[in-house]
Short mmCIF file of C-alpha atoms and ligand atoms in Angstrom, two decimals:
data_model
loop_
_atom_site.label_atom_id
_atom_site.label_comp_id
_atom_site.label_asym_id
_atom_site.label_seq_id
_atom_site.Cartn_x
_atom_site.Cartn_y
_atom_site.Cartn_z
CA UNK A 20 0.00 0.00 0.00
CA UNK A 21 1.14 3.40 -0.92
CA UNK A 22 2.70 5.52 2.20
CA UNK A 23 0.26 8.44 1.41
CA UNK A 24 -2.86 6.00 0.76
CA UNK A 25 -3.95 6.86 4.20
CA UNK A 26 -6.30 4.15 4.80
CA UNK A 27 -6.90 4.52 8.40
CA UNK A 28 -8.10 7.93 8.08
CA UNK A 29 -9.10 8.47 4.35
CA UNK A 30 -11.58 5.35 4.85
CA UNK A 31 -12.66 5.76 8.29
CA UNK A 32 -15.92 5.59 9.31
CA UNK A 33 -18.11 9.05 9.98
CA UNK A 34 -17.88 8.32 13.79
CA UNK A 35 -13.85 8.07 13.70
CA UNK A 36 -13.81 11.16 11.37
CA UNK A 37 -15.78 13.19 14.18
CA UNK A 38 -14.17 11.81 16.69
CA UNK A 39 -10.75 12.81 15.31
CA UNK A 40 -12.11 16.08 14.74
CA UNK A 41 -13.64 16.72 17.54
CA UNK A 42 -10.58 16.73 19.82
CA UNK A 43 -9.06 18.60 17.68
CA UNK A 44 -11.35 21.43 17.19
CA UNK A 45 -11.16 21.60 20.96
CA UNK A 46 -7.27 22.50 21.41
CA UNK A 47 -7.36 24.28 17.73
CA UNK A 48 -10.19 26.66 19.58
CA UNK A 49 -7.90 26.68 23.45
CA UNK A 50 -4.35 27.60 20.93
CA UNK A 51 -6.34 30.67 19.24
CA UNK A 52 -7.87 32.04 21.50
CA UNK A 53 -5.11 31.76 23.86
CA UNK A 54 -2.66 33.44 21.02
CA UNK A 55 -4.35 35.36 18.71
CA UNK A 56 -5.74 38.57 20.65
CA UNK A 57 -7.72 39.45 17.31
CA UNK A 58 -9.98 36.13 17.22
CA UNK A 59 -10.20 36.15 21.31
CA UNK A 60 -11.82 39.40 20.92
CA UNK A 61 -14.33 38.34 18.14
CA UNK A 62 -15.32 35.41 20.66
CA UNK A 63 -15.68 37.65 22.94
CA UNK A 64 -18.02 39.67 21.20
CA UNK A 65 -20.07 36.90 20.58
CA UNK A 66 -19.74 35.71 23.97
CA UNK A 67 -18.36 32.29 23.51
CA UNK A 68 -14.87 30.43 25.34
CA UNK A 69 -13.46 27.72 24.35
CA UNK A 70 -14.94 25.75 27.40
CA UNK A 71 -18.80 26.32 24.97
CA UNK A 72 -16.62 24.22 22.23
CA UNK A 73 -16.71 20.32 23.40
CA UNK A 74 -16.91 18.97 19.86
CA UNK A 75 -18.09 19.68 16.15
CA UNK A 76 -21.38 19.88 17.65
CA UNK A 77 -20.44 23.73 18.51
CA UNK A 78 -18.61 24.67 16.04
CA UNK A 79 -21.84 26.77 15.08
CA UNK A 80 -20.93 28.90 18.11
CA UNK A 81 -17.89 30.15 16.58
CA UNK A 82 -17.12 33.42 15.18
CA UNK A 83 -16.40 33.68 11.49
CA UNK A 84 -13.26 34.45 9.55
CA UNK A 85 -13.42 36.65 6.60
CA UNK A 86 -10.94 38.11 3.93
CA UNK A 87 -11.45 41.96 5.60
CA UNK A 88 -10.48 40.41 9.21
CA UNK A 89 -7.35 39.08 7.52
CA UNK A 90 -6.88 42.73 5.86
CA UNK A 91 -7.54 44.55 9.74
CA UNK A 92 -4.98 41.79 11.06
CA UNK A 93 -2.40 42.50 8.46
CA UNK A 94 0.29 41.26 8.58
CA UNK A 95 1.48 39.81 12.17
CA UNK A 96 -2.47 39.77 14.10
CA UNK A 97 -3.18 36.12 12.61
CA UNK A 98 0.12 34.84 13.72
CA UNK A 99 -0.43 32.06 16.45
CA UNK A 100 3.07 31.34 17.27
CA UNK A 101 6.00 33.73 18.03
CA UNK A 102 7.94 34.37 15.04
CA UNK A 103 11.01 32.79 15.65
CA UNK A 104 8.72 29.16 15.66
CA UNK A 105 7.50 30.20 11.38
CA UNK A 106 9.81 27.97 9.22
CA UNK A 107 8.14 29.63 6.07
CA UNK A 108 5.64 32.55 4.54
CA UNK A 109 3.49 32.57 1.68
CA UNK A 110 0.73 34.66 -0.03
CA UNK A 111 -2.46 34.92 -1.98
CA UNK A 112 -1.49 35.57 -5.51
CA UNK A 113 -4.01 38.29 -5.31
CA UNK A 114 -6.33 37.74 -7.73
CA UNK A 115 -9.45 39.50 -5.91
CA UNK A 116 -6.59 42.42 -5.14
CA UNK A 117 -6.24 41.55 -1.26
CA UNK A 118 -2.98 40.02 -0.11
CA UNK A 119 -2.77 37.71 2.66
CA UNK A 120 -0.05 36.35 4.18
CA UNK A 121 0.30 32.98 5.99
CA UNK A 122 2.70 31.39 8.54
CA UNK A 123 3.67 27.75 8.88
CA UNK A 124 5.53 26.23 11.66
CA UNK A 125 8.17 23.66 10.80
CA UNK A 126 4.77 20.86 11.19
CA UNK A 127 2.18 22.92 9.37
CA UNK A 128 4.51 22.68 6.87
CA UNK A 129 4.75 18.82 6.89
CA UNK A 130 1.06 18.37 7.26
CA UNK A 131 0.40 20.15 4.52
CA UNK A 132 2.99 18.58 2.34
CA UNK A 133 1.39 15.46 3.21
CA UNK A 134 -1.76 16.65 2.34
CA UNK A 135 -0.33 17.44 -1.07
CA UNK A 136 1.32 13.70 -1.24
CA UNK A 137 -2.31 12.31 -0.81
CA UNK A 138 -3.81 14.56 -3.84
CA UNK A 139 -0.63 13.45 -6.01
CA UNK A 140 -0.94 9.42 -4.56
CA UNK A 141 -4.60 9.40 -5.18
CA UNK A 142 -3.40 10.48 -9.05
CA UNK A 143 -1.55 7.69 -9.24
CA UNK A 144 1.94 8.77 -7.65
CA UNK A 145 4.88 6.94 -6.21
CA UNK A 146 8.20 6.96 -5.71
CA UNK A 147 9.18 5.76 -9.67
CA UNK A 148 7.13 9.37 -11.41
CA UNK A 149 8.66 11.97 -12.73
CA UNK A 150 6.69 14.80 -11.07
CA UNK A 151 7.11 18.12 -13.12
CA UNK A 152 5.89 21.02 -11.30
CA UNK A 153 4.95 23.72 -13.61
CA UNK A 154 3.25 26.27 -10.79
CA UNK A 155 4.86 29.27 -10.43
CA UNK A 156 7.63 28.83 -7.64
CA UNK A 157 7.87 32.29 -4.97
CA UNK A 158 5.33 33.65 -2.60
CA UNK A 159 2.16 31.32 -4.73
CA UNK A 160 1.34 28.17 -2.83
CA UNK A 161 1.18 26.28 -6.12
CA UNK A 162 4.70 24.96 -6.25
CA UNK A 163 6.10 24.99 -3.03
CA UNK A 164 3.10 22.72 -1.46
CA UNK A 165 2.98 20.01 -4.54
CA UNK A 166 6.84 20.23 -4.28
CA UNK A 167 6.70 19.60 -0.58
CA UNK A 168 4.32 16.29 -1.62
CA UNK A 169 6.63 14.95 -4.35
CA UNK A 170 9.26 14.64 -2.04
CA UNK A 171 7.18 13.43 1.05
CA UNK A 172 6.46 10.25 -1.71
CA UNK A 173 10.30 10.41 -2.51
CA UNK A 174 9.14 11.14 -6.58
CA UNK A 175 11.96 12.41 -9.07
CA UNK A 176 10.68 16.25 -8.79
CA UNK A 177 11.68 18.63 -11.39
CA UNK A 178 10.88 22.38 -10.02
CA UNK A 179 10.19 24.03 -13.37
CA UNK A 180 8.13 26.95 -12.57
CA UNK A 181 5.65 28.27 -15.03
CA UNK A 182 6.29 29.89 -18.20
CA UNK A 183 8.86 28.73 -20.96
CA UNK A 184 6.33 26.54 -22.58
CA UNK A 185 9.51 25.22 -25.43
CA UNK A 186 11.40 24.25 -22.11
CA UNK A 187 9.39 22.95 -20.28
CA UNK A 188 8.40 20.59 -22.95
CA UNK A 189 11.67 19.99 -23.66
CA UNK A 190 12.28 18.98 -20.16
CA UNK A 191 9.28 17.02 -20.40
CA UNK A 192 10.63 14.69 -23.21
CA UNK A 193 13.83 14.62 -22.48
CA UNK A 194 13.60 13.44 -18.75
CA UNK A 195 10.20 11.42 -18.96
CA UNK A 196 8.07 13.40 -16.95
CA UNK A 197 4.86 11.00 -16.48
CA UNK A 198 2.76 13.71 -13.14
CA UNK A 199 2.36 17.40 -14.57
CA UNK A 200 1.68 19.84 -11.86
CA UNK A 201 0.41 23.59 -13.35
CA UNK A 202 -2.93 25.43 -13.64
CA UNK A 203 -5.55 24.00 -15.81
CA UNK A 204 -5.29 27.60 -17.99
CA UNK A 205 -1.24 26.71 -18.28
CA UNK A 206 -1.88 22.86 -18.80
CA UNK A 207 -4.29 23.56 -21.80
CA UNK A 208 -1.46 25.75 -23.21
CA UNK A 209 1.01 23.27 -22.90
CA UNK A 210 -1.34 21.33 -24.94
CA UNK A 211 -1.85 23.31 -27.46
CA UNK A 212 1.98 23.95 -27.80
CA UNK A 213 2.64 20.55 -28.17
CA UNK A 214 -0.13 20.28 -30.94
CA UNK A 215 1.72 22.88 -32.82
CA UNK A 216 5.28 21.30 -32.69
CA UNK A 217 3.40 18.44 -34.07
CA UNK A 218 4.25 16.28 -31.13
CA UNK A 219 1.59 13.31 -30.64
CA UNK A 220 0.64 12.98 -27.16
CA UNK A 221 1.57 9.27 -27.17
CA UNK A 222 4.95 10.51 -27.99
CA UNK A 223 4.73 11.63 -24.22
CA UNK A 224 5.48 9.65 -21.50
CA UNK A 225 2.64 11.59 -19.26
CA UNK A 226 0.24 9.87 -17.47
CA UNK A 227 -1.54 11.94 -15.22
CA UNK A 228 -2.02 15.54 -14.21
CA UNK A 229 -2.81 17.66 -11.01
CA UNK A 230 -4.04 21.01 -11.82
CA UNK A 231 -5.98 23.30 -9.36
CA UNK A 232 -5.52 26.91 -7.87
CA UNK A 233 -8.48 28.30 -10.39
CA UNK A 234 -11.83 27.07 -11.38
CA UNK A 235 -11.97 24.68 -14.49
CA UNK A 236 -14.92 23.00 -15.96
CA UNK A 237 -15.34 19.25 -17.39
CA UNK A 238 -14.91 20.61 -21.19
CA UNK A 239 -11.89 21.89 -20.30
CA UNK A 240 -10.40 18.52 -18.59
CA UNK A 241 -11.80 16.83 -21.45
CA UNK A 242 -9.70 18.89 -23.54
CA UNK A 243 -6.55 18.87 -21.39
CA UNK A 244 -6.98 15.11 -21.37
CA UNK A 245 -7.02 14.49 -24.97
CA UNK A 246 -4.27 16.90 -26.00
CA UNK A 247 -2.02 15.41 -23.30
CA UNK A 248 -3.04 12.03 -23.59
CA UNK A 249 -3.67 12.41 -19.41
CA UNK A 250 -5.71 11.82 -17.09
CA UNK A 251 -6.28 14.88 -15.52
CA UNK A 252 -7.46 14.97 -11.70
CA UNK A 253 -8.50 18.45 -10.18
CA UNK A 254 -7.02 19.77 -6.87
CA UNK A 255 -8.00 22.58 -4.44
CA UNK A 256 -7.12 25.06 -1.91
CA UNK A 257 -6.43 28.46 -0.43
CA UNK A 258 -3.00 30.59 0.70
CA UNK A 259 -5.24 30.78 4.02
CA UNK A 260 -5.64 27.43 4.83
CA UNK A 261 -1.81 26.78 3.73
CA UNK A 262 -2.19 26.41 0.02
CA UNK A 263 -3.22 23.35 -2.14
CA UNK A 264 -4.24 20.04 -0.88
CA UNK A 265 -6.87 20.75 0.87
CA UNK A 266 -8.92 18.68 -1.35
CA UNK A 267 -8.23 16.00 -4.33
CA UNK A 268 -9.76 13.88 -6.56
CA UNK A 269 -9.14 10.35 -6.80
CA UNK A 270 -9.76 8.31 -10.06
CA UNK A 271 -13.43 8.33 -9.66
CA UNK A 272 -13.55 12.26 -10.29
CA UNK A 273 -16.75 12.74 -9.15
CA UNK A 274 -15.42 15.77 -6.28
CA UNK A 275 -12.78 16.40 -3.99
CA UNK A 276 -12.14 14.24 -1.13
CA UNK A 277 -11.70 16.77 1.78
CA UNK A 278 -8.45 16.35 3.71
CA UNK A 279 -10.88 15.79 7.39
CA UNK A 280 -8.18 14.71 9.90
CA UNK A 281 -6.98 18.09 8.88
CA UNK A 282 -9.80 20.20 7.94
CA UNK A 283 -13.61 20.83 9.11
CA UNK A 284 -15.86 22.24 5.91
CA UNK A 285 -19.58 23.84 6.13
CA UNK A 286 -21.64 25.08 3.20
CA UNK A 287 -23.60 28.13 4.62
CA UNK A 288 -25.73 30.31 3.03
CA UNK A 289 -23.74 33.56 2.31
CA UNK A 290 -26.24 36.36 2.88
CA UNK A 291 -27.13 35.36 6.01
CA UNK A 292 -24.32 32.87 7.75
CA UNK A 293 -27.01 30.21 8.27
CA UNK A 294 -25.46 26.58 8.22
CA UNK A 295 -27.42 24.60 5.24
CA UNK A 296 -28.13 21.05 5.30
CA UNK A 297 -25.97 18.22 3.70
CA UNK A 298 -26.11 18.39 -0.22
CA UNK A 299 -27.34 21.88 -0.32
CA UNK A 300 -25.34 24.83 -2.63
CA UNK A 301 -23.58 27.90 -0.79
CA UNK A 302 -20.30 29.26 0.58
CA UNK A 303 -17.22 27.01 1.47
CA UNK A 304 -16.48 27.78 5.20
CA UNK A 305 -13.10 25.52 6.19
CA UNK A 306 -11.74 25.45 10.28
CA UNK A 307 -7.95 24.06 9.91
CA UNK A 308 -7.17 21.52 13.03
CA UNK A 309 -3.54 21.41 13.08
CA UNK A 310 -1.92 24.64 11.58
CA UNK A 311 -0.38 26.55 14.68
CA UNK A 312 1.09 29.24 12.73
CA UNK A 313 -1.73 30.91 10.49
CA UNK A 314 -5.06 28.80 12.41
CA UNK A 315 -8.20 29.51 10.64
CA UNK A 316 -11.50 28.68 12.67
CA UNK A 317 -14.69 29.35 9.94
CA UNK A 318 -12.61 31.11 7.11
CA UNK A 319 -15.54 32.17 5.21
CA UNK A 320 -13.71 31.26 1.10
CA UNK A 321 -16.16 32.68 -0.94
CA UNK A 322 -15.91 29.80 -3.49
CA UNK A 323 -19.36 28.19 -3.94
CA UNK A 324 -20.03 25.18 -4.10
CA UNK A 325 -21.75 21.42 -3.23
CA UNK A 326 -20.38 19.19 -0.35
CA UNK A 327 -20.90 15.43 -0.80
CA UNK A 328 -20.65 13.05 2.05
CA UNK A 329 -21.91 9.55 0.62
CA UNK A 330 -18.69 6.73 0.29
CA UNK A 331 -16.75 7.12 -2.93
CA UNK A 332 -16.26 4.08 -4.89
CA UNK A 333 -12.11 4.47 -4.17
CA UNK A 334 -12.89 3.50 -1.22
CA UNK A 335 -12.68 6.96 0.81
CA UNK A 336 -14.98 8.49 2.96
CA UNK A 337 -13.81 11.87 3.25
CA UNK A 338 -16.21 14.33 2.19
CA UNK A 339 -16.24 15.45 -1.18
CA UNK A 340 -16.61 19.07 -2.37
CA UNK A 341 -18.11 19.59 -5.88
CA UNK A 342 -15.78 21.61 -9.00
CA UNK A 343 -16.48 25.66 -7.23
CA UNK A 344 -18.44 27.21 -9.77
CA UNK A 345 -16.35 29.91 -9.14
CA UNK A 346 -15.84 32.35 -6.40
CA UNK A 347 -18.76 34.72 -5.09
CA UNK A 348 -16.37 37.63 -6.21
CA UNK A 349 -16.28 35.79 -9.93
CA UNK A 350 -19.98 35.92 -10.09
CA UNK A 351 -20.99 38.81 -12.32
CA UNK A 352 -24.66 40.46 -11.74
CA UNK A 353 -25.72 40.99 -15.68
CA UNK A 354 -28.64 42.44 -16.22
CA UNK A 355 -29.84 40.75 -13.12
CA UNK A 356 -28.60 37.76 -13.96
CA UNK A 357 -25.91 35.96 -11.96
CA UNK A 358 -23.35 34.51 -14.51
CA UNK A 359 -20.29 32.44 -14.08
CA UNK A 360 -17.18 32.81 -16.40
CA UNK A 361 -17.51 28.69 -15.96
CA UNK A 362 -20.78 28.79 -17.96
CA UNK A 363 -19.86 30.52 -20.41
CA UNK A 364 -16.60 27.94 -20.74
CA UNK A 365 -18.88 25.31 -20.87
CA UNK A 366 -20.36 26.51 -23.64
CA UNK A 367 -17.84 27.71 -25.65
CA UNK A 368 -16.05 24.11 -25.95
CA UNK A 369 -18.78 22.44 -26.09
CA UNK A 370 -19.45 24.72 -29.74
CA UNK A 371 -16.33 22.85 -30.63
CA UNK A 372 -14.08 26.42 -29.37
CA UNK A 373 -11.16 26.32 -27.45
CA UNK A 374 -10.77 27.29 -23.77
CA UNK A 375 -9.15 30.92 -25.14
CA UNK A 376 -11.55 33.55 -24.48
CA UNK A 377 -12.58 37.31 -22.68
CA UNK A 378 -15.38 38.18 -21.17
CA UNK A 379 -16.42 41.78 -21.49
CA UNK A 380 -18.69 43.54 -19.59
CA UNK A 381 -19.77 47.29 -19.77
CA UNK A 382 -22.69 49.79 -18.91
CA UNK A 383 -24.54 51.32 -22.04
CA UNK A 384 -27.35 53.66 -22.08
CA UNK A 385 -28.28 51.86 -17.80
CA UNK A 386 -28.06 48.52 -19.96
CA UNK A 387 -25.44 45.95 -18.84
CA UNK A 388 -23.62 44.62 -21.83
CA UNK A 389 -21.65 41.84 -22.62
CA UNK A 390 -18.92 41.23 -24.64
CA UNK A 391 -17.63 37.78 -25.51
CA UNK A 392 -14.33 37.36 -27.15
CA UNK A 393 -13.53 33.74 -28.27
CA UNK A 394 -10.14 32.79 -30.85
CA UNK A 395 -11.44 31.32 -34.01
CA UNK A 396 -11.06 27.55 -34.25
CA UNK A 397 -8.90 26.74 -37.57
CA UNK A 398 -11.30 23.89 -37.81
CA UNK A 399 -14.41 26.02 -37.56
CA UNK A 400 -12.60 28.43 -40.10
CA UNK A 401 -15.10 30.65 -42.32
CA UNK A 402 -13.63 32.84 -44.76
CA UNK A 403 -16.52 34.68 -45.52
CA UNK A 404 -17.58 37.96 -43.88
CA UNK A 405 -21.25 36.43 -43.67
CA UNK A 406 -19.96 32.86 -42.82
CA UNK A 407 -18.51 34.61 -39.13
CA UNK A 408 -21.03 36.40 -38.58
CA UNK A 409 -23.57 33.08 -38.70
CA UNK A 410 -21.06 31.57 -36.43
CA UNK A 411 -21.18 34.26 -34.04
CA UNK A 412 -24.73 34.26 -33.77
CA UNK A 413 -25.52 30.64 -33.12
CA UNK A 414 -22.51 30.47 -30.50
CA UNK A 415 -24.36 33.76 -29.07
CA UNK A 416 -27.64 31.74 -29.15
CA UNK A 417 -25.73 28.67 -27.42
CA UNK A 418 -24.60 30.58 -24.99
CA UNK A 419 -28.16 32.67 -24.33
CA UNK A 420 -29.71 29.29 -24.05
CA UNK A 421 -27.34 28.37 -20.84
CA UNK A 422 -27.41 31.85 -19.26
CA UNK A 423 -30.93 33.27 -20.40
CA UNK A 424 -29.52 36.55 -21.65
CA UNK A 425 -27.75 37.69 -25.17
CA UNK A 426 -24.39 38.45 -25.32
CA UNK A 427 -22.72 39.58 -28.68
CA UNK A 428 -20.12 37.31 -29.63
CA UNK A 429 -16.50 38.36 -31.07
CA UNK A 430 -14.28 35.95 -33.31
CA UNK A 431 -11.04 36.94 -32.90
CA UNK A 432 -7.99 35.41 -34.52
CA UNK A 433 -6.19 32.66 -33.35
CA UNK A 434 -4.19 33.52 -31.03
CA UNK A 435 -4.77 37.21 -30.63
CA UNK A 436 -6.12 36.49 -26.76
CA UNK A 437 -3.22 35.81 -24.26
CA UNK A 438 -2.07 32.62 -22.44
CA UNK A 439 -1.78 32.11 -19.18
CA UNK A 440 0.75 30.79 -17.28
CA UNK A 441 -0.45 30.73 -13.73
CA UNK A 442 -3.97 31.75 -13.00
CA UNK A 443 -6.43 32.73 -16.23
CA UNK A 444 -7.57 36.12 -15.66
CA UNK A 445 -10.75 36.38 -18.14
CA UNK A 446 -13.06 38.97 -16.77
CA UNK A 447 -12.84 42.75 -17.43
CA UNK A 448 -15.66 44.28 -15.73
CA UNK A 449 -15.51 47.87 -16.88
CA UNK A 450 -18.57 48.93 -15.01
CA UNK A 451 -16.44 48.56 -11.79
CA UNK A 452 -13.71 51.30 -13.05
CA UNK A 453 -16.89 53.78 -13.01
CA UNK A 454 -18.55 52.43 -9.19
P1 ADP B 519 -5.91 34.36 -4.61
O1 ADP B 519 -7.09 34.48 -3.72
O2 ADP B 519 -5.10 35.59 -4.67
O3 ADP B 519 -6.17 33.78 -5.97
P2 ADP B 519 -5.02 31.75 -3.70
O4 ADP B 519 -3.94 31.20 -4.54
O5 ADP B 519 -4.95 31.46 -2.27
O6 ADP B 519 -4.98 33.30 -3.90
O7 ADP B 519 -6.40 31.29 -4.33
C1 ADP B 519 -7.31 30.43 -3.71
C2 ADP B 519 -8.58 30.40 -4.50
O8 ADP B 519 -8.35 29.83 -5.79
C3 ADP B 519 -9.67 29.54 -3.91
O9 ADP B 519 -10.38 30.22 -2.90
C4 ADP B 519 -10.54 29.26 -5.12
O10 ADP B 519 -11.37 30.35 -5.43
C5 ADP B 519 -9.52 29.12 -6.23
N1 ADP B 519 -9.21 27.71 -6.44
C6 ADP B 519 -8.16 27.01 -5.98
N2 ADP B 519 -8.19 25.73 -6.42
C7 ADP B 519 -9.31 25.61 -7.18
C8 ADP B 519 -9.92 24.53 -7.91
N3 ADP B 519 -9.37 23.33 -7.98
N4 ADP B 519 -11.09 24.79 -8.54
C9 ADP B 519 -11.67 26.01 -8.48
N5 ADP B 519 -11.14 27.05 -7.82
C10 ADP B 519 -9.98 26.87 -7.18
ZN1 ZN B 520 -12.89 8.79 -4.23
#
């Protein structure tokens, strides 16, 4: 059995799971509140101590965490260990504009790396891959923590970074990398670039792929997985709850197991902070157990999404979180409409496009518009003014159809919209330069 197939937690049974996490919400609660003046004074507020936390049973009780907390705390009023005990620092990559910075002790940094060995074991790992890690290496989680998880299983790791598609293909052939670690937006790329050097993906010695750190839909695997010749599992996580491995998929990929020896989730209901019911939609709220350095009780994510908790057919029982739709802050309000970038992915590939597109959107006249730029496909290729335009309208149409309003849809050449090498950013909301 593999070292990071962790049976006797990953299959245990929903009393051991509680149990396990039950003792440790209890001294998680006692080391905050004892350390972190910031959180002891929200508790206080609320009036709770940790003697009203026995067990997962209160965790209701608890104060939440949210990004602007982390911005009044900046940077040391998180930190639950003196400095001289943090081994390491990393931050958001600052997508939604807010940095955050988180602390690991010298064993938050080895749980988490051995959360990341059970995402890349559950993808097939072991000590013969070739694991190349295409995340961008620095203050990102992306590298550092699937890094850290190579060389927990004692894999071959080759710390590429992202970017330098020609040598990182290169390095690909030339040492027999069979695990690619990246962003789905940078693995797609890849994909394409080997298309164009007219490299066959069996000419590959690639097996499997662990992309995560942005939202991705099943087109887009699909697509990954055919122009890699992959299989291509999703992973998940945050800079505040130490970066990914939080949660994996194993070969079923039907959700994310949910690392739960290490990490309590709840779905509540984001207007109002209500806890919702097993199987019902709403925000991702995540308590981490063990991490001393940066301990989040009931960081509120943002990311929306579906928990699961019936047994997998791997064999686990930790909970499984659905693909996030997207983050709350992703969802654009158009015309009244809530829209996901996702949807509109969905869409576009399955219209036979590829996963290269902009979404637009502007205020005309009070009227929300949107703007959808997508390359043209060389196999879709019309020459004709009139033949574009009559492929512009029935993609519109598709994608009306899945979001129930029009949007005007762009052609653009191939390769006029740029790549990404870490996280996609696709949205330009111009309406929020004028607020
Ligand atoms: P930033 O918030 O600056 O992007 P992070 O790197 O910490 O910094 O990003 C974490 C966020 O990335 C998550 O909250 C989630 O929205 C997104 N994310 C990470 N992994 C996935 C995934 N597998 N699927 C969808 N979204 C993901
Ligand atoms: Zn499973």
């Amino acid at each position: 059995m593999e070292r990071y197939f962790s049976e006797n937690v990953e299959c245990a049974s929903r009393e051991e799971i509680t149990k396990i996490q039950s003792e440790k919400l209890v001294a998680q609660v006692k080391h905050v509140y004892d350390n972190v003046p910031y959180y002891r004074k929200k508790m206080e507020e609320k009036g709770v101590t940790p003697d009203d936390i026995k067990g997962i049973e209160d965790l209701h009780k608890l104060p939440f965490i949210c990004k602007d907390d982390l911005k009044d705390a900046y940077p040391y009023g998180f930190l639950g260990v003196p400095k001289s005990e943090v081994s390491k620092i990393h931050s958001t990559s600052g997508t939604t504009g807010k940095r955050v910075i988180a602390y690991y002790t010298k064993e938050d940094e080895d749980i988490w790396y051995e959360c990341c060995a059970r995402a890349l074991t559950a993808a097939g790992a072991t000590k013969e891959d070739v694991v190349q890690v295409a995340y961008g290496y620095g203050l990102f989680t992306g590298a550092s923590g699937v890094d850290g998880g190579a060389h927990a299983i004692g894999a071959m790791t080759v710390p590429m970074s992202s970017g330098n598609t020609d040598r990182q293909i290169t390095f690909m052939r030339d040492l027999g990398s069979t695990i690619l670690c990246c962003t789905p937006s940078y693995a797609a790329y890849i994909g394409e670039t080997i298309a164009e050097m007219g490299i066959k993906p069996e000419e590959l010695t690639l097996k499997s792929g662990v992309f995560g750190a942005e939202p991705w839909t099943e087109a887009m695997r699909k697509e990954i997985e055919a122009s890699l010749g992959i299989k291509a599992y999703d992973i998940y996580g945050l800079t505040e709850l130490g970066g990914p491995g939080v949660s994996y998929e194993c070969y079923e990929q039907k959700g994310m197991h949910i690392n739960e020896d290490h990490y309590i989730a709840e779905i509540i209901n984001p207007e109002t902070g209500e806890v919702l019911p097993d199987g019902e939609k709403g925000e991702l709220v995540f308590t981490s157990l063990d991490k001393k350095g940066f301990p989040m009780l009931r960081y509120r994510t943002k990311d929306i999404c579906v928990l699961n908790k019936t047994k997998c057919s791997c064999g686990r029982t930790f909970v499984r979180m659905a693909k996030p739709m997207g983050r709350s802050d992703d969802m654009m309000i158009i015309r009244g409409v809530n829209v996901f970038p996702s949807q509109i992915e969905t869409v576009l590939l399955q219209e036979g496009y590829k996963p290269n597109y902009r979404i637009e959107v502007d205020r005309k006249n009070n009227t929300d518009t949107l703007d959808i730029y997508v390359e043209l496909n060389s196999e879709k290729f019309s020459d004709t003014v009139k033949g574009l335009e009559i492929q512009e309208k029935s993609l519109a149409g598709a994608i009306k159809t899945m979001l129930g309003i029009n949007p005007k849809v762009h052609l653009v050449p191939e390769k006029s919209i740029a790549r990404s090498e870490g996280k996609a950013v696709r949205i330009v909301d111009k309406r929020k330069l004028i607020d």
